[in-house]
Short mmCIF file of C-alpha atoms and ligand atoms in Angstrom, two decimals:
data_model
loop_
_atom_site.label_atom_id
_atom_site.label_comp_id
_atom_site.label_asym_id
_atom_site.label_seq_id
_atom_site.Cartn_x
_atom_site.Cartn_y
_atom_site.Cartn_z
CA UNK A 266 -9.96 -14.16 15.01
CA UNK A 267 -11.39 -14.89 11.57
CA UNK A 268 -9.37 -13.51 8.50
CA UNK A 269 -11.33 -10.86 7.65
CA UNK A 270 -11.35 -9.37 11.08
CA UNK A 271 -7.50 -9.82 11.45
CA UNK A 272 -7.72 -7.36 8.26
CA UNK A 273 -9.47 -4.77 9.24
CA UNK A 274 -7.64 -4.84 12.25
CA UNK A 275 -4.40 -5.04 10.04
CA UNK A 276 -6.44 -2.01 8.11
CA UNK A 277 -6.74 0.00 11.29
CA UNK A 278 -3.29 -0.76 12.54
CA UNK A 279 -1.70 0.67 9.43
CA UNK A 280 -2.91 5.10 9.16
CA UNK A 281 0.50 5.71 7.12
CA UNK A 282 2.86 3.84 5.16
CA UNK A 283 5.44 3.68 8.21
CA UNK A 284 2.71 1.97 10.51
CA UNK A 285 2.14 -0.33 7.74
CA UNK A 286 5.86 -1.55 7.24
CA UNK A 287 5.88 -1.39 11.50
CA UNK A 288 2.87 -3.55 11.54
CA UNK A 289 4.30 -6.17 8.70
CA UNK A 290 7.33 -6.23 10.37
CA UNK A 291 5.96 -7.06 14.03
CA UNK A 292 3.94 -9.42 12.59
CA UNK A 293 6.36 -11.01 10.77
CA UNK A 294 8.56 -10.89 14.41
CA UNK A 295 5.89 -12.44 15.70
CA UNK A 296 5.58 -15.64 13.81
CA UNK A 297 9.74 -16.04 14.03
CA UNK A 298 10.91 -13.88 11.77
CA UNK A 299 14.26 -12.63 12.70
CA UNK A 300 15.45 -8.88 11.54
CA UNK A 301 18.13 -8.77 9.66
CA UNK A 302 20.21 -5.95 10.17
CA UNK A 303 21.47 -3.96 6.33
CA UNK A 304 24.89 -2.29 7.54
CA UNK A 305 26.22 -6.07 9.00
CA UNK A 306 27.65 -8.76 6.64
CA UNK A 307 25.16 -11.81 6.44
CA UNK A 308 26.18 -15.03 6.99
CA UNK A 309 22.27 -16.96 6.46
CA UNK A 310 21.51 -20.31 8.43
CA UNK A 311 18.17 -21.82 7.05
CA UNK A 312 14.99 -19.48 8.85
CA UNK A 313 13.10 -16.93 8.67
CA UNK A 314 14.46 -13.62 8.13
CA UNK A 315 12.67 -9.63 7.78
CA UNK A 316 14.09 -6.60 7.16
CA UNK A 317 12.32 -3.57 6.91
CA UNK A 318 13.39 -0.08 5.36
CA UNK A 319 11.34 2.63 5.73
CA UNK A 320 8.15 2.34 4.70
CA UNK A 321 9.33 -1.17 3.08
CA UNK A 322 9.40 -4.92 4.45
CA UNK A 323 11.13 -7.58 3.12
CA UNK A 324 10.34 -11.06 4.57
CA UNK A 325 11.94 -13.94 3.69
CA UNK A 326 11.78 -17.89 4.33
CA UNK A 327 15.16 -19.74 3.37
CA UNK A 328 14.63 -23.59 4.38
CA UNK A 329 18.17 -24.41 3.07
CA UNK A 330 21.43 -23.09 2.15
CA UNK A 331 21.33 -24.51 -1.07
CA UNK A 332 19.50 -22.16 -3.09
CA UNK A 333 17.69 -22.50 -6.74
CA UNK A 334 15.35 -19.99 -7.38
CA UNK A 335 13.13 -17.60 -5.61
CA UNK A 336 9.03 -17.50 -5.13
CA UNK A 337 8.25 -14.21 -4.97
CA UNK A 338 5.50 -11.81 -4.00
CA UNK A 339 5.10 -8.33 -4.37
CA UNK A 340 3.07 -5.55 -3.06
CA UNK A 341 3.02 -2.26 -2.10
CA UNK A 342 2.45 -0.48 1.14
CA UNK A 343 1.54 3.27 0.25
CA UNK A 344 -2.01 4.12 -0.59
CA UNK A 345 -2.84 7.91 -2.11
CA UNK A 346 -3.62 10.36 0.66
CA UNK A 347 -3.19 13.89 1.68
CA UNK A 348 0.87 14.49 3.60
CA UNK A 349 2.11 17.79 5.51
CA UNK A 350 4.50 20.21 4.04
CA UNK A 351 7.62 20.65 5.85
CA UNK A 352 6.42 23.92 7.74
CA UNK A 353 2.87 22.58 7.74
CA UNK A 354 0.91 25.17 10.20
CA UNK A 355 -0.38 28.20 9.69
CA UNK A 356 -3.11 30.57 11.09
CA UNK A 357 -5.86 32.15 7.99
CA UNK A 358 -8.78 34.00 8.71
CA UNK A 359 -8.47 33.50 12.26
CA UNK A 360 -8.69 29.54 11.53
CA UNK A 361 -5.44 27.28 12.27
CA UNK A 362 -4.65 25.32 9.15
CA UNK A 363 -2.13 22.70 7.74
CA UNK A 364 -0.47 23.15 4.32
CA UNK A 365 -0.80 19.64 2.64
CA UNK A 366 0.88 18.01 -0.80
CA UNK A 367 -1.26 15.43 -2.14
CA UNK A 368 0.69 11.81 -2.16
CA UNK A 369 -0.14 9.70 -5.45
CA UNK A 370 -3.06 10.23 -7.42
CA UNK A 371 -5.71 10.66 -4.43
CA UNK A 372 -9.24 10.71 -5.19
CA UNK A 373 -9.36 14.33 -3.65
CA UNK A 374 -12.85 15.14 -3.37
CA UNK A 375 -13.06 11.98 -0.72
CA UNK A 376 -11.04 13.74 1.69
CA UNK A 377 -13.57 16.71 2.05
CA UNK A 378 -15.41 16.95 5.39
CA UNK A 379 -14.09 13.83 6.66
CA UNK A 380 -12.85 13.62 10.52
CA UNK A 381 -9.26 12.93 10.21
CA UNK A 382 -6.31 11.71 12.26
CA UNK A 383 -2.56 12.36 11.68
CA UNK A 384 -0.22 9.85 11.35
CA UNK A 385 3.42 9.09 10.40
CA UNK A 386 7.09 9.35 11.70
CA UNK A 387 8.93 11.79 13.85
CA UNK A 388 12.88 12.04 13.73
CA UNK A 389 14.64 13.58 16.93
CA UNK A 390 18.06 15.78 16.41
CA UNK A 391 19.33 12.64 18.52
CA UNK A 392 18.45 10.24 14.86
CA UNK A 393 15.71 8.45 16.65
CA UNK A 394 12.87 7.58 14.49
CA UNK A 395 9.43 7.58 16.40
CA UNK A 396 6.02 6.53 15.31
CA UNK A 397 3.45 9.18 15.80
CA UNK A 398 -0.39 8.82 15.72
CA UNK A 399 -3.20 11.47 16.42
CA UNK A 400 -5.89 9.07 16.53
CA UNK A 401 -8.83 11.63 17.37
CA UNK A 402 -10.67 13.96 14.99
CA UNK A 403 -8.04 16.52 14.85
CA UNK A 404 -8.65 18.29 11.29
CA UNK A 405 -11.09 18.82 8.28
CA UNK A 406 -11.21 19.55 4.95
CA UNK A 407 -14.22 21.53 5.03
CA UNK A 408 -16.71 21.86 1.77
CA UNK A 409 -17.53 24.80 0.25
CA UNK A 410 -21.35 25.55 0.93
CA UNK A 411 -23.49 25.17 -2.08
CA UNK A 412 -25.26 28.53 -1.30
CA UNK A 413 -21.41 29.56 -2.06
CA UNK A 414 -21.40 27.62 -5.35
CA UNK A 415 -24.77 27.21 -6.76
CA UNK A 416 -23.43 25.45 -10.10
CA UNK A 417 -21.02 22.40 -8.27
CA UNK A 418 -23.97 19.60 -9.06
CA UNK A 419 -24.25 20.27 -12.76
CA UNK A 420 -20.22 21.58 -13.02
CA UNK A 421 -19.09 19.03 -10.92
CA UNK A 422 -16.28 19.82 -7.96
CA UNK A 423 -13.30 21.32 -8.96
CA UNK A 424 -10.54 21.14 -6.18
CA UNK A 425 -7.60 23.26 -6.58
CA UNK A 426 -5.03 20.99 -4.63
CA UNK A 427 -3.09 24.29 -3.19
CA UNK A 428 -5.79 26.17 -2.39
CA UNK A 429 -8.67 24.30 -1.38
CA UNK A 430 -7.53 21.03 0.41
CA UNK A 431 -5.70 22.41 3.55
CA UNK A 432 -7.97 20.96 6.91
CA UNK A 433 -8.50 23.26 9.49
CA UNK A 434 -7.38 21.74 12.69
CA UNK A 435 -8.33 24.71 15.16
CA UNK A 436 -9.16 28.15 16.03
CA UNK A 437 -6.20 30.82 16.34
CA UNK A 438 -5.41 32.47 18.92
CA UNK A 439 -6.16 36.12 19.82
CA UNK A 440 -2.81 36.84 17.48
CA UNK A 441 -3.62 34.95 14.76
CA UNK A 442 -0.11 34.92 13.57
CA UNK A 443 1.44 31.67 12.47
CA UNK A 444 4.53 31.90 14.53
CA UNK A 445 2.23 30.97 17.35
CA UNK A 446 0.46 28.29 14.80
CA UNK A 447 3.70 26.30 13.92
CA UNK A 448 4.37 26.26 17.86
CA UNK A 449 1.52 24.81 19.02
CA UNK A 450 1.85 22.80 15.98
CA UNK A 451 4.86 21.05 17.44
CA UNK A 452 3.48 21.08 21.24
CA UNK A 453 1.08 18.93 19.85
CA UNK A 454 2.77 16.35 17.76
CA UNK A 455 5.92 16.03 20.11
CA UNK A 456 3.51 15.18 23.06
CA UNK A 457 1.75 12.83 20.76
CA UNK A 458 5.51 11.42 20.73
CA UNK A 459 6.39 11.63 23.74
CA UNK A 460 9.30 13.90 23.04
CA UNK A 461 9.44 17.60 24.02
CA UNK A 462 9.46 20.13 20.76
CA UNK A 463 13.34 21.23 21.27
CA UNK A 464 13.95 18.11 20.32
CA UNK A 465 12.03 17.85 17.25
CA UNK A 466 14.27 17.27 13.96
CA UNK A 467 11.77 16.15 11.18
CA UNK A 468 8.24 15.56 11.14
CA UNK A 469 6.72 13.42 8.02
CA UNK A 470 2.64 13.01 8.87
CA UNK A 471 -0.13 12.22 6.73
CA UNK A 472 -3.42 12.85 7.75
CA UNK A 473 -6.23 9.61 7.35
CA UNK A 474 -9.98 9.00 7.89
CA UNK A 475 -10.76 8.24 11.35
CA UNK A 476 -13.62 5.73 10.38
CA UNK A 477 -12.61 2.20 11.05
CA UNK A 478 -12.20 -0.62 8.54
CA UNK A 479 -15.84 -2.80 8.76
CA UNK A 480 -18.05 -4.61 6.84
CA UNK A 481 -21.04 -3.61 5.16
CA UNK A 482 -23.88 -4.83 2.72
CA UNK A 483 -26.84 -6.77 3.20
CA UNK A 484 -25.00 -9.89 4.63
CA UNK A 485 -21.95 -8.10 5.74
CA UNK A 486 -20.36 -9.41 2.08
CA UNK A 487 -18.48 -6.15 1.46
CA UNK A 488 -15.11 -4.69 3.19
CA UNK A 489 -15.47 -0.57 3.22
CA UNK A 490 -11.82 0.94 4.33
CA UNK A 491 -9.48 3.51 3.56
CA UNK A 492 -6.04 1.96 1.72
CA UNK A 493 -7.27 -1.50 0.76
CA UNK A 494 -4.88 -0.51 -2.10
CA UNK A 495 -3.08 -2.17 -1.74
CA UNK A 496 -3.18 -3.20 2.19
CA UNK A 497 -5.30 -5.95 1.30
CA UNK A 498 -2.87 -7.41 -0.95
CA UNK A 499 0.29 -6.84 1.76
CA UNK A 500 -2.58 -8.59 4.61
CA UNK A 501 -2.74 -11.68 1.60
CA UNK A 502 0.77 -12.02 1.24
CA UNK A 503 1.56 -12.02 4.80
CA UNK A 504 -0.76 -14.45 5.45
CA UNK A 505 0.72 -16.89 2.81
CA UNK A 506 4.06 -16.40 3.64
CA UNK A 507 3.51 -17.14 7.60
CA UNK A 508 1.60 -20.58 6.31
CA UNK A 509 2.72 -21.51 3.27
CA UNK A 510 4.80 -24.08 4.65
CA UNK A 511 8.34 -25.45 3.39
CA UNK A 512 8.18 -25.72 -0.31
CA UNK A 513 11.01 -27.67 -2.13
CA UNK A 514 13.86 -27.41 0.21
CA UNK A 515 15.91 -25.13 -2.56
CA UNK A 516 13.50 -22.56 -3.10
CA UNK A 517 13.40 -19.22 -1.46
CA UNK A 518 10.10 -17.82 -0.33
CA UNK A 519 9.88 -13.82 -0.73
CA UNK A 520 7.56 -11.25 0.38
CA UNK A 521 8.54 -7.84 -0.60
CA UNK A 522 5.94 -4.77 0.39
CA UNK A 523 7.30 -1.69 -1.12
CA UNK A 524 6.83 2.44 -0.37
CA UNK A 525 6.28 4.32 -3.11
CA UNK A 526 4.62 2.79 -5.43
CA UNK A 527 1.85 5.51 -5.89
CA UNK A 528 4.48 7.75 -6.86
CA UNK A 529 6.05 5.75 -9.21
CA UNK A 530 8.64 3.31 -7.50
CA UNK A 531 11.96 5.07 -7.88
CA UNK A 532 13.27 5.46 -4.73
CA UNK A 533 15.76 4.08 -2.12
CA UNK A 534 13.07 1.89 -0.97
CA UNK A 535 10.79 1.50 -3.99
CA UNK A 536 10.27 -1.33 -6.23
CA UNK A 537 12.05 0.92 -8.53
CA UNK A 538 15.57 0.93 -7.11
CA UNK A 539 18.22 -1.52 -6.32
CA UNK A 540 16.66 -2.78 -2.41
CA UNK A 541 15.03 -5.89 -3.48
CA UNK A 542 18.01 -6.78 -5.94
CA UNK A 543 20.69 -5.85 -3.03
CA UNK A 544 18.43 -7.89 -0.49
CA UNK A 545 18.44 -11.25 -2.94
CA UNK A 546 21.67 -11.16 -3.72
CA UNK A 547 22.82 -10.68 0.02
CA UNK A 548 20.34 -13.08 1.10
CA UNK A 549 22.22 -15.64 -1.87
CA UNK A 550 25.65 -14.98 -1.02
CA UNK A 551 25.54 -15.35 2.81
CA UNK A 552 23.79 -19.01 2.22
CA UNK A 553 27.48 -19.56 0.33
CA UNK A 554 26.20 -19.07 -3.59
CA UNK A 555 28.71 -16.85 -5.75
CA UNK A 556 27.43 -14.18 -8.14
CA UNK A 557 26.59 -16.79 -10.92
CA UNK A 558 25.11 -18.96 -9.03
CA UNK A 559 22.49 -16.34 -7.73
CA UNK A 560 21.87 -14.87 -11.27
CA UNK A 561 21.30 -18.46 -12.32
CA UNK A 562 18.88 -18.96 -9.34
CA UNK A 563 17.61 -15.47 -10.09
CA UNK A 564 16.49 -16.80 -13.86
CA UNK A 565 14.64 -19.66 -12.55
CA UNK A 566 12.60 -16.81 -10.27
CA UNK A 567 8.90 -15.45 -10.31
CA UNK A 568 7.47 -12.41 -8.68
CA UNK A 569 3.99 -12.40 -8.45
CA UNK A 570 3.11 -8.88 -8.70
CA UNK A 571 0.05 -8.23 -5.81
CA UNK A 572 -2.18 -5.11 -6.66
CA UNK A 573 -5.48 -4.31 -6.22
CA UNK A 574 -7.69 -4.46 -9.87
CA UNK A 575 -10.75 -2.50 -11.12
CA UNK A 576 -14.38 -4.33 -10.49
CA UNK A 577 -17.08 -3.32 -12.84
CA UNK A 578 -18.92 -0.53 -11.22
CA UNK A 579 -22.81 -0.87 -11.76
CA UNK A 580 -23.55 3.24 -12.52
CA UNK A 581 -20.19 3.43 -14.69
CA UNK A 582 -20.26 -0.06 -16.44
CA UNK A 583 -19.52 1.49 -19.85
CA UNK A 584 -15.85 2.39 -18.64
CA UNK A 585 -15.12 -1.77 -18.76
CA UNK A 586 -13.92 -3.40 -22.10
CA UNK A 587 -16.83 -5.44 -22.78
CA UNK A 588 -15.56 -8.83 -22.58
CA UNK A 589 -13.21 -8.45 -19.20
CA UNK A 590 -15.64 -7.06 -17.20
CA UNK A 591 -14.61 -8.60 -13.14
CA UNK A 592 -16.89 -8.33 -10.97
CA UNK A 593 -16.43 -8.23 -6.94
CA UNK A 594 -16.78 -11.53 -4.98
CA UNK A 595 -16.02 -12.95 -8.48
CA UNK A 596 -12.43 -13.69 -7.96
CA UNK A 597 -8.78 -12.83 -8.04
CA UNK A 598 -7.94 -10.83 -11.25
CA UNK A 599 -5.37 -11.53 -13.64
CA UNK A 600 -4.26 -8.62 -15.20
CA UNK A 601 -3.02 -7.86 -19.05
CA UNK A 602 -1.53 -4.94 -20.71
CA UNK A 603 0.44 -5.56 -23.90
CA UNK A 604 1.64 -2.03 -23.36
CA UNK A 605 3.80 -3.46 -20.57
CA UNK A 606 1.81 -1.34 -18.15
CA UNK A 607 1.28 -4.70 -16.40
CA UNK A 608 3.76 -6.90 -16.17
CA UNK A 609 1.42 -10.49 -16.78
CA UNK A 610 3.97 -12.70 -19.45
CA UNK A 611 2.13 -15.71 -20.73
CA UNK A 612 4.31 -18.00 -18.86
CA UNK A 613 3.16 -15.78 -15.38
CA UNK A 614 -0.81 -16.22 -16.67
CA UNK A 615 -0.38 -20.52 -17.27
CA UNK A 616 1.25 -20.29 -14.32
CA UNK A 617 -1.57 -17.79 -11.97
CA UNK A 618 -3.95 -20.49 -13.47
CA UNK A 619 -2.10 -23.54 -12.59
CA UNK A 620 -1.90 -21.91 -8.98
CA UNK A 621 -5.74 -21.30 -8.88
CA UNK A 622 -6.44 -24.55 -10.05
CA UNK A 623 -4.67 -25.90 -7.37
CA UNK A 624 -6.14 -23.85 -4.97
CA UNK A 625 -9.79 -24.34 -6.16
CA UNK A 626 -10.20 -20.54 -7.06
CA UNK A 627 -11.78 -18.65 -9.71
CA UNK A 628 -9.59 -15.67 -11.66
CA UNK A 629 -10.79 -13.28 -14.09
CA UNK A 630 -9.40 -11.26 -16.47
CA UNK A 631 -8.84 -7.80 -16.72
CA UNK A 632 -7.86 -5.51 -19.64
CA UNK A 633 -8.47 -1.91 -20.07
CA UNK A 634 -10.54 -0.85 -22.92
CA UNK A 635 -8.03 0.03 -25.74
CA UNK A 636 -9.83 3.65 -25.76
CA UNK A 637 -8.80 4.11 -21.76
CA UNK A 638 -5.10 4.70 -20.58
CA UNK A 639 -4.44 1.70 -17.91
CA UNK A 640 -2.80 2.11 -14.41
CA UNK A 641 0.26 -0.08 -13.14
CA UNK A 642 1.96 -1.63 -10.77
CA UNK A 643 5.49 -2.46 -9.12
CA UNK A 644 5.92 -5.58 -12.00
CA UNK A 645 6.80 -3.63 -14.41
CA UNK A 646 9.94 -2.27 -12.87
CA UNK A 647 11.00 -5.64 -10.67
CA UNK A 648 10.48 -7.44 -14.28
CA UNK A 649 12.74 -5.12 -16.06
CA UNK A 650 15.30 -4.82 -12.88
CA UNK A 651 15.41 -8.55 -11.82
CA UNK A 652 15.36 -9.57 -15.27
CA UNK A 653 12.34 -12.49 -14.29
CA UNK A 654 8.58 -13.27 -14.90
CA UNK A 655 6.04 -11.28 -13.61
CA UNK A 656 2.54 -11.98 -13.16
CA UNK A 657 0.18 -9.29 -12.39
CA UNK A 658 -3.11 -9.87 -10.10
CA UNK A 659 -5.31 -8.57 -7.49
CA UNK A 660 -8.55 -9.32 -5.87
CA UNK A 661 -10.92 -6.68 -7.46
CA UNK A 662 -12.46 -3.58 -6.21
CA UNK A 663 -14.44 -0.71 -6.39
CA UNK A 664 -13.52 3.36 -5.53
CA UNK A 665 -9.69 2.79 -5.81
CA UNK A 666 -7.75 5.60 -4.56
CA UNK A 667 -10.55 6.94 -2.50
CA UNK A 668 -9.94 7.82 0.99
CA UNK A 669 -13.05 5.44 1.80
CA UNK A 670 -12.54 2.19 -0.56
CA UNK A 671 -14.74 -1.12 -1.30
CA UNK A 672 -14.16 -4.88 -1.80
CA UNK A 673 -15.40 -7.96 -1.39
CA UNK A 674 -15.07 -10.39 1.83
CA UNK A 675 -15.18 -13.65 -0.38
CA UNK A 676 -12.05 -12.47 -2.41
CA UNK A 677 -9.58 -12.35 0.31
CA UNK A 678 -9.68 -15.81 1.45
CA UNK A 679 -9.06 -16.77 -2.74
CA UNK A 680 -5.97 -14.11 -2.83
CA UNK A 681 -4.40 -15.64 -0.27
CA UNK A 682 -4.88 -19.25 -1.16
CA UNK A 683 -3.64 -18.14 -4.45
CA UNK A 684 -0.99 -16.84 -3.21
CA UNK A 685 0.21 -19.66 -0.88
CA UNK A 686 -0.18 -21.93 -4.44
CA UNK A 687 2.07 -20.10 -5.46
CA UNK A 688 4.92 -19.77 -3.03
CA UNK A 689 4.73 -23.81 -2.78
CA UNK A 690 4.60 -23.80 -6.83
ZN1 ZN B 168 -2.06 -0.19 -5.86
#
């Protein structure tokens, strides 16, 4: 299979966070990585190790015991969508509906009248943890009709998230009482896992857009999918680690796909917290280092921060500072913010364009116009926790955060190059 098929099959594979960190992980299983298991002590022979938490995979390739430093990449595996409130279903005006919180800063109007699937995690009151996946048109968000709202063109569409986002996802029942809602509710879901509803302890589902990844244009040159951010960026880092090859025998190669990032990080598993700190260290002290040694190796380490970045979009040009202005198909993006919104240092920018030099790539560069507030990304936070260099770049895009998204097909085969530079680096 060519890369860009094996992403949009990676794309299609991964409806939720969980399936995401599921699909990483079995991938990662697949090309010898072997899990590593957080409530044992770790005593680390030279391989391949993953370890996933959640919604977040750490993967790891340790060629010897004696470690210097570690080449990391980062990325993150959540993407903005719309995710079910605890007691979700509910009957209203005869209609069967879900109650829905929306997850990051979604692009909400892209979610309206779009066929969509559930998918997530369900826990038993046994602890088991089961992947669920409704992969059929189960539930809408359905528009208002403009006869309803003659001014939305000029006004534009204002979407209270509380009251005008929850799908339909059938017809009630003679009753229409949502007793009878939230039951068949859970008939539906534990069949979908295979479980009957007694035993139902938890439920955590988001719902996603049924169309599959493809591409599109003229000559097939784009890639239009839901959560390319920042999937694409986990696909490119997966594919470097698994070929990347040996670099110096002392030098750890990392990739670390986080949850959470689109709500900020700060979590048990987010780039935020103490995981990918706890998993280093661990990973340091059962090769044999002591504490110094693995701060000293820790200083001599690089994360470079994977995230999706803003193309210049034709009809809204004007929103690009005039002089950083990347364009799709035109390259990996190296990010600045002096703000510390992105975590680029001038030693992790010489060294993102010593690794595309090596790898025969282009990179452009990004800054937000000074009158426009700037997004960010997990560097940030694994700079300031890890206390290392962070450089901050993505292959660039269009419609980020929409539940339908856009990028170029050239770009991938560049971010992963780049990224394999830079794990041999
Ligand atoms: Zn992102």
């Amino acid at each position: 299979m060519d890369t860009v098929a094996d992403l949009l099959a990676f794309l299609d594979a991964s409806p939720s966070p969980s399936h995401a960190a599921r699909e990483l992980a079995r991938r990662l299983a697949a090309a010898g990585f072997q899990a590593l298991d957080p409530s044992a002590t770790w005593d680390i022979a030279p391989g391949r190790y993953v370890l996933r938490r959640g919604a977040t995979v750490i993967g790891a390739v340790i060629p010897s015991r004696r470690i210097r430093r570690f080449a990391l990449i980062g990325a993150h595996t959540d993407s903005p969508h719309l995710r079910l409130k605890p007691r979700a279903a509910y009957a209203c005006e005869q209609c069967l509906q879900l109650g829905v919180e929306v997850y990051g800063s979604a692009l909400t109007h892209t979610w309206v009248d779009r066929d969509l699937g559930l998918a997530g995690e369900v826990w038993t009151r046994d602890g088991l943890c089961l992947p669920v996946r409704i992969g059929r048109p189960l539930a809408r968000v359905a528009s208002l009709a403009i006869h309803l709202d003659r001014r939305v063109n000029d006004d534009g569409l204002k979407l209270n998230p509380q009251l005008h986002l929850a799908p339909l996802w059938g017809l009630a029942s003679n009753s229409g009482n949502s007793t009878d809602a939230g039951e068949e509710f859970a008939a539906l879901i534990a069949a979908a896992a295979g479980i009957t509803p007694a035993e139902i302890g938890a439920l955590d589902l988001s719902l996603y857009d049924l169309t599959p990844a493809t591409r599109g244009g003229a000559r097939e040159e784009f890639i239009f999918s839901g959560r390319l951010d920042n999937l694409a960026s986990c696909f490119a880092g997966l594919s470097a680690l698994i070929a990347a090859g040996a670099a110096e025998p002392d030098v750890v190669q990392v990739l670390a796909c986080f949850d959470h990032e689109e709500v900020g990080s700060e979590s048990a598993e987010g780039a935020d917290g103490s995981l990918l700190g706890q998993v280093l260290e661990r990973l340091a002290l059962g090769c044999g280092l002591d504490r110094s040694a693995y701060l000293a190796a820790l200083s001599a380490s690089r994360m470079l921060s994977a995230d999706m970045a803003h193309a210049v979009h034709p009809n809204w040009a004007d929103r690009h500072e005039p002089r950083h202005r990347p364009r799709l198909g035109g390259g990996i993006v190296l990010k600045t913010n002096h703000n510390h919104r992105y975590a680029t240092d001038g030693a992790g920018a010489a060294h993102a364009h010593t690794c595309a030099r090596r790898a025969g790539i282009a990179l452009q560069d990004f800054v937000a116009r000074t009158d426009l507030g700037c997004g960010s990304t997990i560097g940030p936070a694994v700079a300031a926790n890890l206390g290392i260099s962070c450089v901050d770049l993505g292959a660039p895009m269009l419609s980020m955060h929409s539940a339908r998204e856009c990028a170029a097909v050239s770009d991938q085969a560049d971010y992963a190059a780049l990224m394999r530079e830079h794990l041999r680096a």
